[in-house]
Structures are given as structure tokens and as C-alpha cells.
Amino acid sequence: MATGSFAVDGHVSGFNERITASVVITCIVAASGGLLFGYDIGISGGVTTMKSFLQKFFPSILRNAANAKTNIYCVYDSQVLTAFTSSLYIAGLAASLLASRLTAALGRKGIMVLGGCTFLAGAAINGFAENIAMLILGRIMLGFGVGFTNQATPVFLSEMAPPKWRGAFGTGFQFFIGIGVLTANCLNYGTARISWGWRLSLGLAVVPAAIMTFGALLISDTPSSLVERGKVAQARKSLSRVRGSDVEAELADLIKYSEMAKAADQEPFKTIFERQYRPHLVMSIAIPFFQQLTGINIIAFYAPVLFQSVGFGSDSALIAAIILGVVNLCSILVSSFVIDRYGRRFLFMEGGIQMCICQAIVAAVLAVAAGTSGTKHISKGDSILVLVLMCLYASGFGWSWGPLSWLIPSEIFPMEIRTTGQSISVAVNFATTFVLSQTFLAMLCHFKFGAFLFYACWIAVMTIFVYFFMPETKGIPLNSMYAVWEKHWYWGRFVRRQP
Ligand code: BGC
């Protein structure tokens, strides 16, 4: 059988593409890596509004909140508080770049285990934190944890999944991020009533870390990663386990491309800057950058803060966040079902348009309801309208930029630059998250409802970008992906034709 025969528009991979129980279980276990990231996103958003937590570490914010009758947009504007949240992202950025080097020795699975252990240590430090230094140290460890796992897990899923269903398997990562966020939100709702509840919320991050680490120890590494590290016999075993039978064609394909990658024998961080990899480099930067500019983390980190400041009480703020979480989760499931049928571009376009409209209307509602200076009291009805719009927004994100920003970078890179490309992508994701979360509360305070318009404009830009520059990648085996660039109206001029 010809290795890697395929068609770009329909889909014929020439490989055994059966979904076996083994591939499903392996990928569920791996995707649970998303739990770590999701749990942290949800927990930090909630904990930073807990009174006992603020009293212990950030008492000045409580004093501000008490005097905040004047302007709803500025209550939580504190650089120290945002530094606490975003210190994780700087550490994660460093870790993801480091992960690219370490995968050569440890494989994808090894990186996941390493990430799980670091996250576990960070969670323990945070749970027992007595001062800001401990708090930040814990967050840096958590950052290393998610830097490693976010780098390795999406690639693991893409390499393990049968090409025809890679989209559905890939969305698993975002699904677990969503579960993590939701679990954390529910937990915060309970722990907010206990004086040391913040310790529980932060400390219980050891649970997702333990689940993933233990699970990762039980699964085998991806055939691709094993072949890359010269472990062909183990790769055959891993492939037989997940595909069932008929694995020789796929194995031969992996070996062929691994040898080509090795023959190039170059420093991957240099290689990716070659002209022939221009589309890959651009996507590895643009996709995560744009994902963050959807404004999702305003909602994810600060949904409770936001709801509280637009008039919900502190309990109802958490309930609002939970509702958002459920909507998000359901919409990720929707994407799992349609992504391999309608393709990535369709989801990008639909989700983009939906999110753009929602952000624009949120801006308009806030402008009218709270007044352009933010001093008018927002009615319950308007608060609920904002919540409904945010739910619509979250569902648009959940079936487009959420899962796709992890899936696309994990599937577009050829083997020789795959880990580097994915590392760049995670690093850009974290760097952008850092800058945006560091500036969002100040931006909300100064731009007021205009902050939401800012994101609406970016969503319009990224939707146009996808329309013109993002080729469809559904169903195409990873090692045959070069053809989508060759055929692309713009990127075709950069890539070197494959024999
Ligand atoms: C994003 C995060 C975001 C999360 C929300 C992820 O895909 O990278 O920044 O907080 O989705 O569920």
C-alpha cells in the first residue's frame, strides 16, 4: 500500500482509521491534561473575589471595593492582584519553550508526567501559602505544569488519533479544560463560605494533577514520538494497540518522515524561520494570539468579578460563572460532533461571527445601562441580559477558537518542527494572556464598555484572517499536511514542493 495516500478534499488516508476502545481510552486519559489548565483558570477567577483571601493577601482591594459606589468598572483594578493571576503565564511560557527540547529525550508522555508533578507541587505550596511570596512561588510551579502539559497533550492527541477523527479527539483537550473550569467554579461556590476556603480551592488542584499524572503513566507514548526517538519496536506495539491491526503502512510512513526530519538535522528553532515554513510560523503565532484576543479570558478569569461589578451579589456571581461553564462545555461537545464533518473553517467562521456580535451588544448594553461613565446602577434585567449574551459568546468560543487553537497548531506542523511549533504556539498563548489579563482590569476601568468593543473588532479581524489564510485541514494525515499549503492561493508560494 502506498504510504500516506490521501485526498485533500475528500478524505482517504490509506491507513487503518478504525476507532478502537484503546485509542479512545488513551486519548481520554491524555486529554485530561486539560484539567490542570482549566482548574487553574476557574479557581483563580473565583479565589480572587473571596473576602478571606483578599483580606489575607490583598487588603487594599477590599478597602477599594467598599468605596466603589462611584464606578462599576474600576472596583477590582489592582496590578498586584492581576500579577498574582498572571505570574503563572510567564512561567508557563518558559516551560513550554523548554518542553520542545525535553520532548526529544522524554517523549510526549514524559513531558505530561513532568508537567503533572510540577503542577502538583505548586498546588500544595499554594494550599499552604502564608504570604504573597509563597503564593507566587506556587503559581510559578503551576505555570511550569501547564506549560509542559499544554505543549505535549494536544500534539499527543493529534498523533494518536486516526486522521479521519483527529478533530473530535483534539477537541478533547478543550473539553477537559472546560470540565476543569466548571469543577473549579462549583468548588469555589462551596468554599467561598468557609473562612479558609481559598486554601481548599487552591490546594485541591492536586487532584486533577494526580489524575493526569497517574493516567499518563499508564498509557503508551505516541508512535510518532517513539519512532523519532529510535524506538521502532515500541512504536509498532503502541500503534497495534491503538489501531488494532494493519499498522505497517502507517509505521513505514512515520519512519520515512522521521528519517527525512533527521536528515535535515538542524536546530528546529532556526528551521522554523526558513521561508518554506512561513505559513507554519505565522499560524503558530497568529492562532493563539487571536484566540486570546477573542477576549475569552476576561470572561474566564473575571466572570465572577464582572458579574459582581455589574450588579450580581457575590453568590449569584459564582452561579453566573457556573452557567457560563456549562454552556461552554456543551458547545465544545457540539464541536466534537461536527468538526470532522463540516471542517475547521466552518466552525471558525460561525463562531467568530457569533462572538463578534455578542461582544458588540454587551458593549452597547453596558453603555446604556451603566451610563458611559459607569456610574448608573445596573438593573437586574440588564445584568441578566449581559449574562445571556455572554453565554452566547461562550458557546461561540466553545465550538470555534477554544478547541481549534489547540487543535490547529498540533496538526499543521511537519515532524521536524512539530514540537517547536507547538511550543511557540503555547508560549504566544501565554504571553498574550499575560498581557491581556495584566491590562484588562485597567482597560475596563478606563475604556469602560469600550473594552468589549475592542475585542469585537479583533474578532472581526481574525475571522477575515481565517477566511483568507487558513486552509482546511480536516481528515488529512499529519505527514501529508504539506499538500494543503502547496495548494493554498497565498501560502503556495512559500512552501517547497514535496516529491
Ligand atoms: C484558552 C484559555 C481559556 C480557556 C477557556 C483555552 O482554550 O487558551 O486561555 O481560558 O480556553 O475555557
Short mmCIF file of C-alpha atoms and ligand atoms in Angstrom, two decimals:
data_model
loop_
_atom_site.label_atom_id
_atom_site.label_comp_id
_atom_site.label_asym_id
_atom_site.label_seq_id
_atom_site.Cartn_x
_atom_site.Cartn_y
_atom_site.Cartn_z
CA MET A 1 0.00 0.00 0.00
CA ALA A 2 1.30 3.45 -0.83
CA THR A 3 2.31 5.25 2.31
CA GLY A 4 0.17 8.19 3.19
CA SER A 5 -2.01 8.24 0.06
CA PHE A 6 -4.76 10.76 0.62
CA ALA A 7 -7.04 13.28 -0.95
CA VAL A 8 -7.19 16.82 0.33
CA ASP A 9 -10.85 17.46 -0.30
CA GLY A 10 -12.44 14.15 0.40
CA HIS A 11 -10.55 12.02 2.74
CA VAL A 12 -8.62 8.85 2.05
CA SER A 13 -5.64 8.22 4.24
CA GLY A 14 -4.71 4.71 3.18
CA PHE A 15 -4.22 3.85 6.88
CA ASN A 16 -6.31 1.88 9.29
CA GLU A 17 -8.61 4.54 10.73
CA ARG A 18 -10.77 2.43 12.96
CA ILE A 19 -11.76 3.90 16.31
CA THR A 20 -10.75 1.26 18.83
CA ALA A 21 -11.54 1.21 22.54
CA SER A 22 -7.85 1.54 23.18
CA VAL A 23 -7.41 4.75 21.20
CA VAL A 24 -10.46 6.26 22.89
CA ILE A 25 -9.25 5.40 26.39
CA THR A 26 -5.69 6.51 25.67
CA CYS A 27 -6.89 9.84 24.31
CA ILE A 28 -9.33 10.46 27.16
CA VAL A 29 -6.53 9.88 29.63
CA ALA A 30 -4.20 12.19 27.72
CA ALA A 31 -6.84 14.88 27.21
CA SER A 32 -7.31 15.01 30.97
CA GLY A 33 -4.15 17.14 30.81
CA GLY A 34 -6.58 19.95 30.05
CA LEU A 35 -7.99 19.59 33.56
CA LEU A 36 -4.94 21.21 35.09
CA PHE A 37 -5.18 24.32 32.98
CA GLY A 38 -8.95 24.57 33.27
CA TYR A 39 -8.97 24.06 37.02
CA ASP A 40 -6.50 26.83 37.49
CA ILE A 41 -8.38 29.25 35.25
CA GLY A 42 -11.59 28.64 37.16
CA ILE A 43 -10.05 28.66 40.61
CA SER A 44 -8.01 31.82 40.25
CA GLY A 45 -11.03 33.73 38.95
CA GLY A 46 -13.11 32.74 41.99
CA VAL A 47 -10.47 32.85 44.71
CA THR A 48 -9.53 36.41 43.83
CA THR A 49 -13.03 37.53 44.79
CA MET A 50 -13.08 35.65 48.12
CA LYS A 51 -13.10 38.01 51.04
CA SER A 52 -10.88 35.90 53.29
CA PHE A 53 -8.31 35.57 50.52
CA LEU A 54 -8.29 39.29 49.77
CA GLN A 55 -8.14 40.11 53.47
CA LYS A 56 -5.05 37.97 53.94
CA PHE A 57 -3.12 38.91 50.83
CA PHE A 58 -4.65 41.98 49.21
CA PRO A 59 -6.43 44.03 51.89
CA SER A 60 -6.25 47.27 49.89
CA ILE A 61 -8.63 45.84 47.28
CA LEU A 62 -11.29 45.26 49.89
CA ARG A 63 -10.96 48.85 51.01
CA ASN A 64 -11.41 49.98 47.40
CA ALA A 65 -14.44 47.78 46.95
CA ALA A 66 -16.04 49.32 50.00
CA ASN A 67 -15.71 52.79 48.48
CA ALA A 68 -16.65 51.74 44.97
CA LYS A 69 -20.15 53.10 44.72
CA THR A 70 -18.99 55.57 42.11
CA ASN A 71 -17.80 53.49 39.18
CA ILE A 72 -18.63 49.86 38.40
CA TYR A 73 -15.73 49.38 36.03
CA CYS A 74 -12.88 50.13 38.46
CA VAL A 75 -13.61 48.11 41.59
CA TYR A 76 -11.02 45.40 41.09
CA ASP A 77 -8.38 47.37 39.27
CA SER A 78 -5.26 46.17 41.10
CA GLN A 79 -1.92 45.44 39.45
CA VAL A 80 -0.86 43.16 42.30
CA LEU A 81 -3.98 41.05 42.02
CA THR A 82 -3.54 40.63 38.29
CA ALA A 83 0.16 39.88 38.82
CA PHE A 84 -0.88 37.02 41.08
CA THR A 85 -3.14 35.62 38.38
CA SER A 86 -0.77 36.11 35.51
CA SER A 87 2.56 35.05 37.07
CA LEU A 88 1.54 31.56 36.03
CA TYR A 89 1.62 32.57 32.40
CA ILE A 90 5.19 33.82 32.43
CA ALA A 91 6.38 30.58 33.99
CA GLY A 92 4.24 28.59 31.55
CA LEU A 93 5.79 30.44 28.66
CA ALA A 94 9.31 29.48 29.72
CA ALA A 95 8.25 25.89 30.38
CA SER A 96 6.61 25.43 27.02
CA LEU A 97 9.77 26.56 25.22
CA LEU A 98 11.83 24.24 27.37
CA ALA A 99 9.42 21.39 26.64
CA SER A 100 10.34 21.49 22.97
CA ARG A 101 13.91 20.50 23.90
CA LEU A 102 12.92 17.99 26.51
CA THR A 103 10.48 16.04 24.31
CA ALA A 104 13.38 14.76 22.23
CA ALA A 105 14.58 12.89 25.31
CA LEU A 106 11.39 12.30 27.27
CA GLY A 107 8.71 11.96 24.62
CA ARG A 108 5.24 13.47 24.84
CA LYS A 109 4.25 11.19 27.68
CA GLY A 110 7.33 12.08 29.72
CA ILE A 111 6.56 15.79 29.39
CA MET A 112 3.00 15.21 30.54
CA VAL A 113 4.18 13.35 33.63
CA LEU A 114 6.73 16.05 34.37
CA GLY A 115 4.04 18.71 33.99
CA GLY A 116 1.68 16.83 36.30
CA CYS A 117 4.31 16.53 39.05
CA THR A 118 5.27 20.21 38.90
CA PHE A 119 1.64 21.25 38.99
CA LEU A 120 1.08 19.02 41.99
CA ALA A 121 3.92 20.67 43.89
CA GLY A 122 2.59 24.13 43.00
CA ALA A 123 -0.88 23.23 44.23
CA ALA A 124 0.48 22.06 47.57
CA ILE A 125 2.53 25.23 48.06
CA ASN A 126 -0.49 27.40 47.26
CA GLY A 127 -2.76 25.47 49.60
CA PHE A 128 -0.39 26.13 52.49
CA ALA A 129 0.57 29.67 51.46
CA GLU A 130 1.26 32.06 54.32
CA ASN A 131 2.46 35.05 52.35
CA ILE A 132 2.47 36.51 48.85
CA ALA A 133 5.91 35.04 48.13
CA MET A 134 4.60 31.50 48.69
CA LEU A 135 1.55 32.30 46.67
CA ILE A 136 3.60 33.47 43.70
CA LEU A 137 6.08 30.59 44.01
CA GLY A 138 3.17 28.15 43.91
CA ARG A 139 1.80 29.85 40.85
CA ILE A 140 5.13 29.67 39.09
CA MET A 141 5.21 25.90 39.70
CA LEU A 142 1.66 25.61 38.42
CA GLY A 143 2.79 27.62 35.41
CA PHE A 144 5.56 25.14 34.70
CA GLY A 145 2.98 22.39 35.00
CA VAL A 146 0.60 23.83 32.44
CA GLY A 147 3.47 24.93 30.20
CA PHE A 148 4.57 21.32 29.90
CA THR A 149 1.16 19.71 29.65
CA ASN A 150 -0.28 22.23 27.20
CA GLN A 151 2.71 21.70 24.97
CA ALA A 152 2.60 17.92 24.99
CA THR A 153 -1.09 16.99 25.23
CA PRO A 154 -2.54 18.50 22.03
CA VAL A 155 0.28 17.00 19.96
CA PHE A 156 -0.19 13.68 21.71
CA LEU A 157 -3.86 13.68 20.74
CA SER A 158 -3.23 14.62 17.13
CA GLU A 159 -0.57 11.98 16.72
CA MET A 160 -2.62 9.25 18.37
CA ALA A 161 -5.97 9.91 16.70
CA PRO A 162 -6.96 8.29 13.41
CA PRO A 163 -6.68 11.19 10.89
CA LYS A 164 -10.33 10.98 9.93
CA TRP A 165 -11.38 11.69 13.52
CA ARG A 166 -8.48 13.84 14.62
CA GLY A 167 -10.71 16.86 15.08
CA ALA A 168 -13.03 15.10 17.50
CA PHE A 169 -10.14 13.67 19.51
CA GLY A 170 -8.35 17.00 19.51
CA THR A 171 -11.35 18.84 20.95
CA GLY A 172 -10.97 16.52 23.96
CA PHE A 173 -8.27 18.79 25.32
CA GLN A 174 -10.52 21.83 25.36
CA PHE A 175 -13.34 19.70 26.74
CA PHE A 176 -11.22 18.84 29.76
CA ILE A 177 -10.20 22.48 30.11
CA GLY A 178 -13.94 23.18 30.26
CA ILE A 179 -14.52 20.46 32.87
CA GLY A 180 -11.65 21.90 34.90
CA VAL A 181 -13.12 25.40 34.75
CA LEU A 182 -16.57 24.20 35.70
CA THR A 183 -15.41 22.00 38.57
CA ALA A 184 -13.37 24.85 39.92
CA ASN A 185 -16.31 27.23 39.70
CA CYS A 186 -18.59 24.83 41.59
CA LEU A 187 -15.94 24.27 44.20
CA ASN A 188 -15.43 27.99 44.68
CA TYR A 189 -19.12 28.36 45.22
CA GLY A 190 -18.88 25.96 48.16
CA THR A 191 -15.56 27.08 49.59
CA ALA A 192 -16.42 30.78 49.44
CA ARG A 193 -18.49 30.18 52.56
CA ILE A 194 -15.57 28.83 54.59
CA SER A 195 -13.03 31.23 56.08
CA TRP A 196 -10.10 29.14 54.82
CA GLY A 197 -11.99 28.09 51.70
CA TRP A 198 -9.40 29.68 49.43
CA ARG A 199 -6.85 27.18 50.78
CA LEU A 200 -9.11 24.32 49.82
CA SER A 201 -9.74 25.73 46.36
CA LEU A 202 -6.07 26.30 45.65
CA GLY A 203 -4.85 23.12 47.32
CA LEU A 204 -7.32 20.81 45.64
CA ALA A 205 -5.52 21.46 42.38
CA VAL A 206 -3.51 18.41 43.44
CA VAL A 207 -6.48 16.26 42.40
CA PRO A 208 -6.52 17.00 38.65
CA ALA A 209 -2.73 16.83 38.68
CA ALA A 210 -2.76 13.40 40.29
CA ILE A 211 -5.44 12.12 37.90
CA MET A 212 -3.49 13.16 34.84
CA THR A 213 -0.08 12.11 36.09
CA PHE A 214 -1.23 8.69 37.14
CA GLY A 215 -3.18 8.23 33.90
CA ALA A 216 -0.23 9.31 31.78
CA LEU A 217 1.97 6.72 33.45
CA LEU A 218 -0.39 4.00 32.25
CA ILE A 219 -0.62 4.92 28.57
CA SER A 220 2.00 4.44 25.88
CA ASP A 221 3.69 7.33 24.13
CA THR A 222 2.65 8.22 20.57
CA PRO A 223 4.07 6.07 17.78
CA SER A 224 5.44 9.19 16.18
CA SER A 225 7.33 10.26 19.27
CA LEU A 226 8.66 6.71 19.75
CA VAL A 227 9.88 6.48 16.15
CA GLU A 228 11.54 9.87 16.48
CA ARG A 229 13.44 8.55 19.47
CA GLY A 230 14.52 5.41 17.58
CA LYS A 231 12.15 3.06 19.44
CA VAL A 232 10.59 1.41 16.39
CA ALA A 233 9.60 -1.85 18.11
CA GLN A 234 7.78 0.07 20.84
CA ALA A 235 6.17 2.28 18.21
CA ARG A 236 4.83 -0.79 16.40
CA LYS A 237 3.42 -2.06 19.69
CA SER A 238 1.83 1.27 20.52
CA LEU A 239 0.37 1.54 17.04
CA SER A 240 -1.01 -2.03 17.13
CA ARG A 241 -2.60 -1.31 20.46
CA VAL A 242 -4.46 1.80 19.30
CA ARG A 243 -5.23 0.79 15.70
CA GLY A 244 -5.92 -2.92 16.25
CA SER A 245 -4.33 -4.24 13.06
CA ASP A 246 -2.86 -3.20 9.67
CA VAL A 247 -0.31 -0.85 11.13
CA GLU A 248 2.66 -1.48 8.83
CA ALA A 249 1.74 1.21 6.27
CA GLU A 250 1.37 3.86 8.93
CA LEU A 251 4.55 2.78 10.67
CA ALA A 252 6.50 2.88 7.41
CA ASP A 253 5.15 6.38 6.82
CA LEU A 254 6.26 7.51 10.27
CA ILE A 255 9.72 6.05 9.77
CA LYS A 256 10.05 7.70 6.35
CA TYR A 257 9.15 11.14 7.66
CA SER A 258 11.20 10.74 10.78
CA GLU A 259 14.24 9.92 8.65
CA MET A 260 13.59 12.94 6.46
CA ALA A 261 13.31 15.10 9.56
CA LYS A 262 16.56 13.71 10.95
CA ALA A 263 18.37 14.16 7.63
CA ALA A 264 17.64 17.87 7.83
CA ASP A 265 19.41 17.71 11.23
CA GLN A 266 19.04 21.34 12.06
CA GLU A 267 18.31 23.43 15.06
CA PRO A 268 14.46 23.40 15.00
CA PHE A 269 14.19 26.91 16.40
CA LYS A 270 16.18 28.03 13.32
CA THR A 271 14.45 25.70 10.89
CA ILE A 272 11.02 27.08 11.60
CA PHE A 273 12.20 30.51 10.43
CA GLU A 274 13.08 29.16 6.95
CA ARG A 275 10.94 30.52 4.14
CA GLN A 276 9.35 27.13 3.42
CA TYR A 277 7.90 27.09 6.96
CA ARG A 278 6.48 30.62 6.79
CA PRO A 279 2.83 29.50 6.88
CA HIS A 280 3.54 27.29 9.88
CA LEU A 281 5.35 30.03 11.74
CA VAL A 282 2.63 32.56 11.02
CA MET A 283 -0.09 30.18 12.19
CA SER A 284 1.82 29.17 15.32
CA ILE A 285 1.81 32.83 16.31
CA ALA A 286 -1.47 34.07 14.86
CA ILE A 287 -3.77 31.31 16.11
CA PRO A 288 -3.03 31.59 19.86
CA PHE A 289 -2.68 35.36 19.62
CA PHE A 290 -6.10 35.67 18.05
CA GLN A 291 -7.60 33.17 20.47
CA GLN A 292 -6.73 35.41 23.35
CA LEU A 293 -7.98 38.47 21.52
CA THR A 294 -11.44 36.93 21.42
CA GLY A 295 -11.45 38.24 24.99
CA ILE A 296 -12.28 34.82 26.45
CA ASN A 297 -10.12 35.27 29.49
CA ILE A 298 -11.90 38.38 30.54
CA ILE A 299 -14.84 36.11 30.90
CA ALA A 300 -12.95 33.11 32.23
CA PHE A 301 -10.80 34.85 34.82
CA TYR A 302 -13.11 37.59 35.75
CA ALA A 303 -16.62 36.29 35.11
CA PRO A 304 -17.30 36.35 38.85
CA VAL A 305 -15.68 39.76 39.22
CA LEU A 306 -17.55 41.08 36.25
CA PHE A 307 -20.91 39.81 37.35
CA GLN A 308 -20.38 41.14 40.80
CA SER A 309 -19.46 44.52 39.44
CA VAL A 310 -22.44 44.60 37.10
CA GLY A 311 -24.80 44.11 39.99
CA PHE A 312 -24.97 40.41 40.93
CA GLY A 313 -24.25 39.63 44.58
CA SER A 314 -21.20 37.51 45.35
CA ASP A 315 -23.11 34.20 45.25
CA SER A 316 -25.01 34.94 42.12
CA ALA A 317 -21.73 35.95 40.52
CA LEU A 318 -20.42 32.45 41.02
CA ILE A 319 -23.68 30.95 39.79
CA ALA A 320 -23.39 33.06 36.67
CA ALA A 321 -19.89 31.70 36.15
CA ILE A 322 -21.20 28.16 36.53
CA ILE A 323 -23.90 28.75 33.95
CA LEU A 324 -21.26 30.05 31.56
CA GLY A 325 -19.16 26.97 32.23
CA VAL A 326 -21.98 24.57 31.40
CA VAL A 327 -22.79 26.40 28.18
CA ASN A 328 -19.13 26.33 27.23
CA LEU A 329 -18.85 22.60 27.89
CA CYS A 330 -21.93 21.75 25.84
CA SER A 331 -20.68 23.80 22.94
CA ILE A 332 -17.31 22.02 22.95
CA LEU A 333 -19.24 18.76 22.66
CA VAL A 334 -21.09 20.18 19.67
CA SER A 335 -17.77 20.92 18.02
CA SER A 336 -16.56 17.35 18.65
CA PHE A 337 -19.50 16.06 16.67
CA VAL A 338 -19.28 18.37 13.71
CA ILE A 339 -15.60 19.24 13.35
CA ASP A 340 -14.65 16.26 11.19
CA ARG A 341 -17.74 16.61 9.06
CA TYR A 342 -18.01 20.35 8.39
CA GLY A 343 -14.35 21.12 8.94
CA ARG A 344 -12.37 23.64 10.94
CA ARG A 345 -13.01 26.66 8.74
CA PHE A 346 -16.76 26.44 9.08
CA LEU A 347 -16.52 26.45 12.88
CA PHE A 348 -14.05 29.32 12.85
CA MET A 349 -16.35 31.42 10.70
CA GLU A 350 -19.58 30.69 12.51
CA GLY A 351 -18.07 31.05 15.97
CA GLY A 352 -16.27 34.25 15.01
CA ILE A 353 -19.38 35.96 13.73
CA GLN A 354 -21.38 34.91 16.79
CA MET A 355 -18.76 36.13 19.26
CA CYS A 356 -18.25 39.41 17.46
CA ILE A 357 -21.95 40.25 17.55
CA CYS A 358 -22.25 39.30 21.24
CA GLN A 359 -19.29 41.42 22.35
CA ALA A 360 -20.64 44.41 20.45
CA ILE A 361 -24.07 44.07 22.04
CA VAL A 362 -22.57 43.64 25.55
CA ALA A 363 -20.75 46.93 24.98
CA ALA A 364 -23.98 48.62 23.91
CA VAL A 365 -25.99 47.23 26.85
CA LEU A 366 -23.37 48.31 29.36
CA ALA A 367 -23.12 51.76 27.78
CA VAL A 368 -26.86 52.25 28.06
CA ALA A 369 -27.43 50.50 31.40
CA ALA A 370 -24.47 51.77 33.42
CA GLY A 371 -24.08 55.01 31.55
CA THR A 372 -20.94 55.92 29.63
CA SER A 373 -19.15 56.72 32.88
CA GLY A 374 -20.33 53.53 34.58
CA THR A 375 -21.93 55.30 37.50
CA LYS A 376 -25.59 54.30 36.96
CA HIS A 377 -26.88 51.33 38.88
CA ILE A 378 -27.43 48.35 36.58
CA SER A 379 -30.84 46.74 36.86
CA LYS A 380 -31.26 43.03 37.46
CA GLY A 381 -32.83 42.72 34.00
CA ASP A 382 -29.81 44.24 32.29
CA SER A 383 -27.44 42.07 34.32
CA ILE A 384 -29.33 39.01 33.10
CA LEU A 385 -29.19 40.27 29.53
CA VAL A 386 -25.42 40.57 29.88
CA LEU A 387 -25.30 37.02 31.18
CA VAL A 388 -27.36 35.70 28.23
CA LEU A 389 -25.11 37.49 25.77
CA MET A 390 -22.04 36.12 27.48
CA CYS A 391 -23.49 32.61 27.27
CA LEU A 392 -23.99 33.03 23.54
CA TYR A 393 -20.48 34.36 23.31
CA ALA A 394 -19.10 31.44 25.35
CA SER A 395 -20.84 28.90 23.13
CA GLY A 396 -19.39 30.56 20.03
CA PHE A 397 -15.94 30.29 21.60
CA GLY A 398 -16.58 26.73 22.75
CA TRP A 399 -17.10 25.42 19.24
CA SER A 400 -14.54 27.54 17.48
CA TRP A 401 -11.47 29.29 18.84
CA GLY A 402 -11.49 27.28 22.08
CA PRO A 403 -10.72 23.82 20.76
CA LEU A 404 -9.33 24.92 17.40
CA SER A 405 -6.49 26.95 18.85
CA TRP A 406 -5.11 23.81 20.40
CA LEU A 407 -6.00 21.51 17.55
CA ILE A 408 -4.70 23.50 14.58
CA PRO A 409 -1.14 24.04 15.86
CA SER A 410 -0.94 20.39 16.85
CA GLU A 411 -1.84 19.19 13.36
CA ILE A 412 -0.22 21.57 10.89
CA PHE A 413 3.47 21.12 11.60
CA PRO A 414 5.69 18.56 9.86
CA MET A 415 7.62 16.29 12.20
CA GLU A 416 10.88 18.25 12.08
CA ILE A 417 9.30 21.36 13.59
CA ARG A 418 6.27 19.92 15.37
CA THR A 419 7.38 20.29 18.97
CA THR A 420 8.98 23.65 18.26
CA GLY A 421 5.87 24.94 16.53
CA GLN A 422 3.64 23.75 19.34
CA SER A 423 5.97 25.32 21.91
CA ILE A 424 5.87 28.66 20.13
CA SER A 425 2.13 28.43 19.97
CA VAL A 426 1.73 27.75 23.71
CA ALA A 427 4.25 30.47 24.53
CA VAL A 428 2.36 33.00 22.41
CA ASN A 429 -0.90 31.93 24.02
CA PHE A 430 0.54 32.51 27.49
CA ALA A 431 2.34 35.75 26.59
CA THR A 432 -0.84 37.20 25.13
CA THR A 433 -2.91 36.00 28.08
CA PHE A 434 -0.39 37.63 30.40
CA VAL A 435 -0.50 40.99 28.69
CA LEU A 436 -4.27 40.99 28.33
CA SER A 437 -5.04 39.88 31.85
CA GLN A 438 -2.49 42.29 33.25
CA THR A 439 -4.16 45.14 31.41
CA PHE A 440 -7.81 44.14 31.29
CA LEU A 441 -8.96 45.49 34.61
CA ALA A 442 -7.19 48.78 33.99
CA MET A 443 -8.65 48.79 30.49
CA LEU A 444 -12.14 48.13 31.81
CA CYS A 445 -11.65 50.95 34.29
CA HIS A 446 -10.54 53.44 31.61
CA PHE A 447 -12.28 52.29 28.41
CA LYS A 448 -15.38 51.11 30.29
CA PHE A 449 -17.84 49.44 27.90
CA GLY A 450 -15.40 50.22 25.06
CA ALA A 451 -13.23 47.31 26.30
CA PHE A 452 -15.82 44.97 24.82
CA LEU A 453 -15.85 46.82 21.52
CA PHE A 454 -12.08 46.44 21.38
CA TYR A 455 -12.48 42.66 21.43
CA ALA A 456 -15.37 42.73 18.96
CA CYS A 457 -13.06 44.45 16.47
CA TRP A 458 -10.33 41.89 16.96
CA ILE A 459 -12.79 39.06 16.41
CA ALA A 460 -13.80 40.63 13.11
CA VAL A 461 -10.12 40.82 12.09
CA MET A 462 -9.40 37.19 12.96
CA THR A 463 -12.48 35.94 11.16
CA ILE A 464 -11.33 37.67 8.00
CA PHE A 465 -7.83 36.26 8.54
CA VAL A 466 -9.17 32.71 8.76
CA TYR A 467 -11.29 33.21 5.66
CA PHE A 468 -8.28 34.15 3.55
CA PHE A 469 -5.34 32.38 5.13
CA MET A 470 -6.40 29.25 6.98
CA PRO A 471 -6.65 26.16 4.77
CA GLU A 472 -8.96 23.30 5.68
CA THR A 473 -7.10 20.51 7.47
CA LYS A 474 -9.84 18.00 8.23
CA GLY A 475 -9.12 14.35 7.59
CA ILE A 476 -5.60 14.80 6.29
CA PRO A 477 -2.86 12.63 7.79
CA LEU A 478 -0.25 14.69 9.62
CA ASN A 479 2.56 13.70 7.31
CA SER A 480 0.57 14.65 4.23
CA MET A 481 -0.37 18.08 5.52
CA TYR A 482 2.20 19.79 3.27
CA ALA A 483 -0.25 19.49 0.37
CA VAL A 484 -2.77 21.91 1.88
CA TRP A 485 -0.11 24.62 1.89
CA GLU A 486 1.09 23.74 -1.59
CA LYS A 487 -2.42 24.21 -2.94
CA HIS A 488 -3.17 27.37 -0.99
CA TRP A 489 -3.57 30.56 -3.06
CA TYR A 490 -1.17 32.52 -0.85
CA TRP A 491 0.98 30.05 1.09
CA GLY A 492 1.69 28.00 -2.04
CA ARG A 493 4.47 30.43 -2.98
CA PHE A 494 6.40 29.75 0.23
CA VAL A 495 6.38 26.00 0.66
CA ARG A 496 8.83 23.73 -1.05
CA ARG A 497 7.04 21.08 -3.11
CA GLN A 498 7.33 17.56 -1.71
CA PRO A 499 8.34 14.72 -4.03
C1 BGC B 1 -7.71 29.18 26.33
C2 BGC B 1 -7.68 29.80 27.67
C3 BGC B 1 -9.09 29.97 28.14
C4 BGC B 1 -9.88 28.70 28.11
C5 BGC B 1 -11.30 28.90 28.48
C6 BGC B 1 -8.48 27.90 26.38
O1 BGC B 1 -8.51 27.33 25.13
O2 BGC B 1 -6.41 29.00 25.86
O3 BGC B 1 -6.96 30.98 27.62
O4 BGC B 1 -9.11 30.48 29.41
O5 BGC B 1 -9.79 28.12 26.83
O6 BGC B 1 -12.04 27.74 28.58
#
